[in-house]
């Protein structure tokens, strides 16, 4: 079966779905740091926290790692923003928005469209299911 990027949901669509269900949704960029790997490669590690409302006791927290410098014309000089958008997409995915076959968002897949093998593995800090 051929790879089809159309099977992925982008972050704006996930966010619109979340806001429709949770109109008091709150989003905060809660962490960012530069990480250097043992092989010398460098990444922005970006963390986002999403609360369903101001009383949400268990928010969704997700982290994404974006290679620095960016490997594509779309990620170069925008690594921090791409990382935060990817983290937001993952946090919303953990809440059940825009997932089907994969937690990855269309934005993450597009950011990795190069002739090379992807450099980063993006992993969550926590997985939280919806209320």
Coordinates of C-alpha atoms in Angstrom, one line a residue:
X1 CA 0.0 0.0 0.0
X2 CA 1.4 3.4 -1.0
X3 CA 2.0 6.2 1.5
X4 CA -0.7 8.8 1.4
X5 CA -0.2 12.1 3.3
X6 CA -4.0 12.8 2.8
X7 CA -4.7 10.3 5.6
X8 CA -3.1 12.7 8.1
X9 CA -4.9 15.6 9.8
X10 CA -3.2 18.9 10.1
X11 CA -2.8 20.9 13.3
X12 CA -5.3 23.7 12.4
X13 CA -8.0 21.1 11.8
X14 CA -7.2 19.3 15.1
X15 CA -7.3 22.7 16.9
X16 CA -10.6 23.7 15.3
X17 CA -12.1 20.3 16.4
X18 CA -10.8 20.7 19.9
X19 CA -12.1 24.3 20.2
X20 CA -15.5 23.2 19.0
X21 CA -15.7 20.5 21.7
X22 CA -13.9 22.6 24.4
X23 CA -14.5 26.3 23.8
X24 CA -12.5 27.2 26.9
X25 CA -9.5 25.3 25.7
X26 CA -6.2 26.7 27.0
X27 CA -2.8 26.2 25.3
X28 CA 0.6 27.0 26.7
X29 CA 4.1 26.5 25.3
X30 CA 5.5 25.1 28.5
X31 CA 9.1 24.2 27.6
X32 CA 11.8 24.7 25.0
X33 CA 15.4 23.7 25.0
X34 CA 18.2 23.0 22.7
X35 CA 19.5 19.5 22.9
X36 CA 22.7 18.2 21.5
X37 CA 22.9 14.5 20.8
X38 CA 26.0 12.4 21.3
X39 CA 26.6 12.4 17.5
X40 CA 26.7 16.2 17.5
X41 CA 23.2 16.7 15.9
X42 CA 21.1 19.5 17.5
X43 CA 17.4 19.7 18.1
X44 CA 14.9 22.1 19.6
X45 CA 12.8 20.1 22.1
X46 CA 9.4 21.8 22.4
X47 CA 6.7 21.0 24.9
X48 CA 3.1 22.2 24.9
X49 CA 0.4 21.7 27.5
X50 CA -3.3 21.8 26.6
X51 CA -6.1 22.2 29.2
X52 CA -9.7 21.4 28.2
X53 CA -10.7 24.3 30.4
X54 CA -9.5 26.3 33.4
X55 CA -10.3 23.4 35.8
X56 CA -8.8 20.5 33.9
X57 CA -6.9 18.4 36.5
X58 CA -5.0 16.4 33.9
X59 CA -3.9 18.4 30.9
X60 CA -2.5 16.8 27.8
X61 CA 1.3 17.3 27.5
X62 CA 3.3 16.6 24.4
X63 CA 6.9 17.1 23.2
X64 CA 8.4 17.3 19.7
X65 CA 12.0 17.5 18.6
X66 CA 12.8 19.5 15.6
X67 CA 16.3 19.3 13.9
X68 CA 18.3 22.4 14.0
X69 CA 19.1 23.7 11.5
X70 CA 16.0 22.7 9.6
X71 CA 16.5 20.3 6.8
X72 CA 13.9 21.7 4.4
X73 CA 13.1 25.1 3.1
X74 CA 9.9 25.0 5.2
X75 CA 11.7 24.3 8.5
X76 CA 15.0 26.2 8.1
X77 CA 14.8 29.4 10.3
X78 CA 11.4 28.2 11.6
X79 CA 12.6 25.3 13.7
X80 CA 11.1 26.6 17.0
X81 CA 7.7 27.4 15.5
X82 CA 7.6 24.0 13.7
X83 CA 8.5 22.2 16.9
X84 CA 5.8 24.0 18.9
X85 CA 3.2 23.3 16.2
X86 CA 4.2 19.6 16.1
X87 CA 4.0 19.4 19.9
X88 CA 0.5 21.0 19.8
X89 CA -0.7 18.6 17.2
X90 CA 0.5 15.7 19.3
X91 CA -1.1 17.0 22.4
X92 CA -4.4 17.4 20.6
X93 CA -3.9 13.9 19.1
X94 CA -3.5 12.5 22.6
X95 CA -6.9 14.1 23.4
X96 CA -8.4 12.2 20.5
X97 CA -8.5 14.9 17.8
X98 CA -7.4 14.1 14.3
X99 CA -6.1 10.6 14.9
X100 CA -6.9 7.5 12.9
X101 CA -4.0 5.4 11.9
X102 CA -1.3 7.7 13.4
X103 CA -0.7 10.3 16.1
X104 CA 1.6 12.2 13.7
X105 CA 0.0 15.3 12.2
X106 CA 0.1 16.2 8.5
X107 CA 2.4 19.0 9.5
X108 CA 4.9 16.6 11.0
X109 CA 4.8 14.4 8.0
X110 CA 5.3 17.3 5.6
X111 CA 8.2 18.6 7.7
X112 CA 10.0 15.3 7.2
X113 CA 9.5 15.1 3.4
X114 CA 13.1 15.0 2.3
X115 CA 15.2 12.6 0.3
X116 CA 17.0 11.6 3.5
X117 CA 15.8 9.5 6.4
X118 CA 14.1 11.5 9.1
X119 CA 16.6 12.8 11.7
X120 CA 14.3 13.0 14.8
X121 CA 12.1 10.6 16.6
X122 CA 9.2 12.6 18.3
X123 CA 8.1 11.1 21.6
X124 CA 5.5 12.2 24.1
X125 CA 6.2 13.2 27.7
X126 CA 2.7 11.9 28.8
X127 CA -0.3 10.4 27.1
X128 CA -3.6 11.6 28.4
X129 CA -6.9 10.3 27.3
X130 CA -10.1 12.6 27.0
X131 CA -12.5 13.0 29.9

